[in-house]
Amino acid sequence: FLITFWQFFQKKSAWWGVTSAILLGSSFYNYFYLWSYLYAFGVLLILIYLIRKKLSEAVRLGYVFIGGLVVAIPYAINLYQAHAHPLYGELSLRHGIVSTHAPLFIGIMAFVALVIFLASFSREDKDKYFFGLALLLTPFITLNQQIITGMVLQTGHYHWYFHRPIAVIFLLITIFYFLRKYDWFSTRRILTVLIILVSFATGIFVQAASYFNDEGRDGGYIAAERQKYGPVVKWLSENAEKEAVVLANNEASQMVVIYTPLNVFH
């Protein structure tokens, strides 16, 4: 979405705008923290252009986010029906929503990235600057929306999957901006290779730790222990009515919903 939206942002092409709106609306069906982060970003970016008294530009950007809402209409209907259910409030608490209006800090890396961005990022291209500024200010909204709503979401989703990656990207952009005056081969290319190697090494290490460490979440010992649930899962699949509800612990609940046509009361 950010790639296509940036193309629309710069080229003002209707094709890129429609593509952006479709991708944005599709994010509703993918991941709650994705579309909520993107809409917080959109609100900030539009607000920046309103403050700069560029109403026509703000309206043009707003069309993409309105278009995303149109694509998300079936999602909105489903969400409304879920919210109207008498058990919605109780179930939301069970899924990690906390009632409070207390503010939260955005995290040291996102804060450092914002400070470095404000202090050193080039302002020659105003659109690029304000686009980046909106992305780096978004954590202030996503981690503090409870000041208004009174409901804290699972903030780790924002922190690990959006705030930190965006912060790292802008830190790297800033570093490369300062290195542009040096010889490409001897400095920036070496740094690029190091970044790629470290990224792949980190991915390999994380996967190895996840699958081969006996003490990990999905380690060898745990995976072997889960095999003991095989006869139970087989019996439920063969004897229980489809869509029946099973009362189970956390471990068994996950396997029931994955390997059988049954539901769980967890």
C-alpha positions as a Python dict, from the first residue, in 0.01 Angstrom:
ca = {
    (1, 'F'): (0, 0, 0),
    (2, 'L'): (273, 247, 95),
    (3, 'I'): (446, 193, -240),
    (4, 'T'): (132, 248, -449),
    (5, 'F'): (15, 534, -227),
    (6, 'W'): (352, 704, -265),
    (7, 'Q'): (320, 674, -644),
    (8, 'F'): (-24, 835, -625),
    (9, 'F'): (112, 1094, -383),
    (10, 'Q'): (379, 1202, -632),
    (11, 'K'): (232, 1134, -978),
    (12, 'K'): (-133, 1217, -899),
    (13, 'S'): (-239, 928, -1121),
    (14, 'A'): (-596, 800, -1078),
    (15, 'W'): (-476, 444, -1150),
    (16, 'W'): (-237, 454, -855),
    (17, 'G'): (-510, 607, -639),
    (18, 'V'): (-758, 329, -714),
    (19, 'T'): (-490, 64, -660),
    (20, 'S'): (-401, 220, -325),
    (21, 'A'): (-765, 230, -216),
    (22, 'I'): (-818, -139, -305),
    (23, 'L'): (-504, -246, -119),
    (24, 'L'): (-598, -32, 181),
    (25, 'G'): (-951, -173, 192),
    (26, 'S'): (-816, -527, 155),
    (27, 'S'): (-601, -475, 465),
    (28, 'F'): (-920, -479, 675),
    (29, 'Y'): (-955, -849, 592),
    (30, 'N'): (-593, -922, 681),
    (31, 'Y'): (-484, -772, 1010),
    (32, 'F'): (-651, -523, 1246),
    (33, 'Y'): (-324, -357, 1343),
    (34, 'L'): (-234, -307, 977),
    (35, 'W'): (-534, -104, 867),
    (36, 'S'): (-555, 88, 1195),
    (37, 'Y'): (-188, 190, 1160),
    (38, 'L'): (-240, 296, 797),
    (39, 'Y'): (-547, 501, 878),
    (40, 'A'): (-369, 673, 1165),
    (41, 'F'): (-92, 755, 917),
    (42, 'G'): (-347, 884, 666),
    (43, 'V'): (-517, 1109, 920),
    (44, 'L'): (-183, 1260, 1017),
    (45, 'L'): (-72, 1316, 659),
    (46, 'I'): (-401, 1482, 565),
    (47, 'L'): (-387, 1694, 880),
    (48, 'I'): (-34, 1809, 790),
    (49, 'Y'): (-155, 1930, 451),
    (50, 'L'): (-454, 2102, 605),
    (51, 'I'): (-219, 2286, 842),
    (52, 'R'): (-9, 2384, 541),
    (53, 'K'): (-333, 2524, 389),
    (54, 'K'): (-323, 2285, 93),
    (55, 'L'): (-689, 2189, 97),
    (56, 'S'): (-705, 2043, -255),
    (57, 'E'): (-408, 1815, -181),
    (58, 'A'): (-561, 1702, 148),
    (59, 'V'): (-891, 1621, -26),
    (60, 'R'): (-711, 1428, -300),
    (61, 'L'): (-532, 1213, -42),
    (62, 'G'): (-856, 1167, 149),
    (63, 'Y'): (-1021, 1002, -153),
    (64, 'V'): (-788, 701, -114),
    (65, 'F'): (-886, 647, 248),
    (66, 'I'): (-1256, 692, 171),
    (67, 'G'): (-1216, 439, -110),
    (68, 'G'): (-1057, 197, 135),
    (69, 'L'): (-1364, 225, 358),
    (70, 'V'): (-1589, 138, 62),
    (71, 'V'): (-1391, -182, 0),
    (72, 'A'): (-1419, -259, 373),
    (73, 'I'): (-1802, -235, 390),
    (74, 'P'): (-1853, -615, 436),
    (75, 'Y'): (-1592, -608, 713),
    (76, 'A'): (-1774, -317, 879),
    (77, 'I'): (-2104, -507, 867),
    (78, 'N'): (-1944, -811, 1026),
    (79, 'L'): (-1779, -595, 1293),
    (80, 'Y'): (-2110, -426, 1373),
    (81, 'Q'): (-2281, -763, 1413),
    (82, 'A'): (-2003, -884, 1641),
    (83, 'H'): (-2017, -564, 1847),
    (84, 'A'): (-2394, -604, 1886),
    (85, 'H'): (-2355, -951, 2036),
    (86, 'P'): (-2431, -953, 2411),
    (87, 'L'): (-2102, -1129, 2490),
    (88, 'Y'): (-1884, -888, 2290),
    (89, 'G'): (-1770, -689, 2593),
    (90, 'E'): (-1676, -997, 2793),
    (91, 'L'): (-1497, -1162, 2503),
    (92, 'S'): (-1300, -847, 2420),
    (93, 'L'): (-1157, -849, 2772),
    (94, 'R'): (-1060, -1215, 2733),
    (95, 'H'): (-871, -1125, 2414),
    (96, 'G'): (-648, -869, 2577),
    (97, 'I'): (-834, -536, 2567),
    (98, 'V'): (-768, -332, 2883),
    (99, 'S'): (-985, -43, 3001),
    (100, 'T'): (-776, 267, 3075),
    (101, 'H'): (-713, 622, 2954),
    (102, 'A'): (-345, 625, 3055),
    (103, 'P'): (-96, 732, 2783),
    (104, 'L'): (184, 503, 2663),
    (105, 'F'): (539, 580, 2552),
    (106, 'I'): (606, 497, 2186),
    (107, 'G'): (934, 312, 2246),
    (108, 'I'): (1293, 427, 2245),
    (109, 'M'): (1374, 325, 1886),
    (110, 'A'): (1075, 501, 1735),
    (111, 'F'): (1148, 808, 1946),
    (112, 'V'): (1517, 815, 1846),
    (113, 'A'): (1423, 771, 1478),
    (114, 'L'): (1183, 1066, 1502),
    (115, 'V'): (1444, 1288, 1670),
    (116, 'I'): (1711, 1200, 1411),
    (117, 'F'): (1460, 1250, 1130),
    (118, 'L'): (1363, 1597, 1254),
    (119, 'A'): (1726, 1694, 1308),
    (120, 'S'): (1884, 1571, 988),
    (121, 'F'): (1641, 1448, 720),
    (122, 'S'): (1654, 1653, 400),
    (123, 'R'): (1367, 1898, 349),
    (124, 'E'): (1444, 1966, -14),
    (125, 'D'): (1156, 1742, -123),
    (126, 'K'): (863, 1860, 91),
    (127, 'D'): (634, 1573, -7),
    (128, 'K'): (895, 1313, 86),
    (129, 'Y'): (967, 1491, 414),
    (130, 'F'): (604, 1516, 526),
    (131, 'F'): (530, 1160, 410),
    (132, 'G'): (810, 1033, 635),
    (133, 'L'): (713, 1264, 920),
    (134, 'A'): (358, 1129, 920),
    (135, 'L'): (485, 769, 930),
    (136, 'L'): (711, 844, 1228),
    (137, 'L'): (443, 1038, 1417),
    (138, 'T'): (187, 759, 1373),
    (139, 'P'): (310, 561, 1680),
    (140, 'F'): (195, 849, 1901),
    (141, 'I'): (-161, 783, 1783),
    (142, 'T'): (-163, 404, 1763),
    (143, 'L'): (-21, 366, 2115),
    (144, 'N'): (-232, 642, 2268),
    (145, 'Q'): (-573, 610, 2106),
    (146, 'Q'): (-697, 482, 2444),
    (147, 'I'): (-677, 837, 2581),
    (148, 'I'): (-998, 891, 2383),
    (149, 'T'): (-1143, 540, 2342),
    (150, 'G'): (-1054, 411, 2690),
    (151, 'M'): (-944, 72, 2549),
    (152, 'V'): (-580, -38, 2523),
    (153, 'L'): (-515, -289, 2245),
    (154, 'Q'): (-230, -541, 2231),
    (155, 'T'): (39, -281, 2179),
    (156, 'G'): (313, -534, 2096),
    (157, 'H'): (157, -578, 1751),
    (158, 'Y'): (218, -213, 1671),
    (159, 'H'): (559, -203, 1838),
    (160, 'W'): (720, -507, 1677),
    (161, 'Y'): (554, -514, 1334),
    (162, 'F'): (524, -144, 1250),
    (163, 'H'): (698, 101, 1482),
    (164, 'R'): (1037, -68, 1500),
    (165, 'P'): (1062, -164, 1130),
    (166, 'I'): (960, 186, 1017),
    (167, 'A'): (1210, 337, 1263),
    (168, 'V'): (1492, 113, 1133),
    (169, 'I'): (1407, 197, 771),
    (170, 'F'): (1423, 571, 834),
    (171, 'L'): (1742, 542, 1035),
    (172, 'L'): (1901, 359, 742),
    (173, 'I'): (1767, 617, 495),
    (174, 'T'): (1922, 893, 706),
    (175, 'I'): (2255, 711, 727),
    (176, 'F'): (2266, 663, 349),
    (177, 'Y'): (2176, 1030, 303),
    (178, 'F'): (2486, 1131, 499),
    (179, 'L'): (2703, 879, 316),
    (180, 'R'): (2599, 994, -31),
    (181, 'K'): (2899, 1228, -53),
    (182, 'Y'): (3140, 935, -11),
    (183, 'D'): (3249, 689, -275),
    (184, 'W'): (2965, 448, -351),
    (185, 'F'): (3170, 130, -378),
    (186, 'S'): (3390, 172, -69),
    (187, 'T'): (3125, 288, 176),
    (188, 'R'): (2759, 252, 89),
    (189, 'R'): (2791, -75, -99),
    (190, 'I'): (2976, -235, 192),
    (191, 'L'): (2708, -110, 432),
    (192, 'T'): (2436, -246, 205),
    (193, 'V'): (2596, -591, 197),
    (194, 'L'): (2634, -591, 575),
    (195, 'I'): (2268, -501, 623),
    (196, 'I'): (2155, -781, 390),
    (197, 'L'): (2382, -1038, 559),
    (198, 'V'): (2271, -940, 910),
    (199, 'S'): (1904, -952, 803),
    (200, 'F'): (1932, -1304, 661),
    (201, 'A'): (2144, -1422, 956),
    (202, 'T'): (1882, -1290, 1198),
    (203, 'G'): (1602, -1466, 1010),
    (204, 'I'): (1791, -1797, 1009),
    (205, 'F'): (1870, -1767, 1379),
    (206, 'V'): (1509, -1691, 1474),
    (207, 'Q'): (1373, -1981, 1269),
    (208, 'A'): (1631, -2222, 1410),
    (209, 'A'): (1553, -2112, 1765),
    (210, 'S'): (1180, -2156, 1701),
    (211, 'Y'): (1190, -2505, 1554),
    (212, 'F'): (1496, -2678, 1696),
    (213, 'N'): (1527, -2542, 2049),
    (214, 'D'): (1363, -2786, 2292),
    (215, 'E'): (1279, -2501, 2528),
    (216, 'G'): (1131, -2281, 2257),
    (217, 'R'): (764, -2232, 2184),
    (218, 'D'): (766, -2491, 1903),
    (219, 'G'): (1079, -2683, 1996),
    (220, 'G'): (1148, -3050, 1942),
    (221, 'Y'): (1030, -3166, 2286),
    (222, 'I'): (708, -2965, 2269),
    (223, 'A'): (637, -3082, 1915),
    (224, 'A'): (684, -3443, 2026),
    (225, 'E'): (453, -3395, 2325),
    (226, 'R'): (180, -3260, 2099),
    (227, 'Q'): (172, -3591, 1915),
    (228, 'K'): (5, -3741, 2223),
    (229, 'Y'): (-310, -3546, 2136),
    (230, 'G'): (-339, -3739, 1808),
    (231, 'P'): (-589, -4004, 1930),
    (232, 'V'): (-804, -3734, 2095),
    (233, 'V'): (-817, -3526, 1778),
    (234, 'K'): (-899, -3835, 1573),
    (235, 'W'): (-1181, -3937, 1811),
    (236, 'L'): (-1335, -3588, 1805),
    (237, 'S'): (-1323, -3575, 1426),
    (238, 'E'): (-1497, -3912, 1394),
    (239, 'N'): (-1755, -3891, 1674),
    (240, 'A'): (-1849, -3529, 1747),
    (241, 'E'): (-2103, -3337, 1538),
    (242, 'K'): (-1964, -3074, 1302),
    (243, 'E'): (-1949, -2725, 1462),
    (244, 'A'): (-1994, -2873, 1810),
    (245, 'V'): (-1819, -2690, 2095),
    (246, 'V'): (-1532, -2848, 2290),
    (247, 'L'): (-1410, -2726, 2628),
    (248, 'A'): (-1032, -2761, 2632),
    (249, 'N'): (-710, -2616, 2768),
    (250, 'N'): (-492, -2380, 2564),
    (251, 'E'): (-280, -2649, 2400),
    (252, 'A'): (-570, -2873, 2301),
    (253, 'S'): (-784, -2578, 2187),
    (254, 'Q'): (-535, -2482, 1919),
    (255, 'M'): (-525, -2833, 1776),
    (256, 'V'): (-903, -2878, 1787),
    (257, 'V'): (-971, -2572, 1572),
    (258, 'I'): (-688, -2660, 1331),
    (259, 'Y'): (-744, -3033, 1282),
    (260, 'T'): (-1116, -3085, 1343),
    (261, 'P'): (-1443, -2923, 1222),
    (262, 'L'): (-1525, -2828, 1583),
    (263, 'N'): (-1522, -2507, 1784),
    (264, 'V'): (-1378, -2446, 2128),
    (265, 'F'): (-1481, -2264, 2443),
    (266, 'H'): (-1147, -2129, 2554),
}
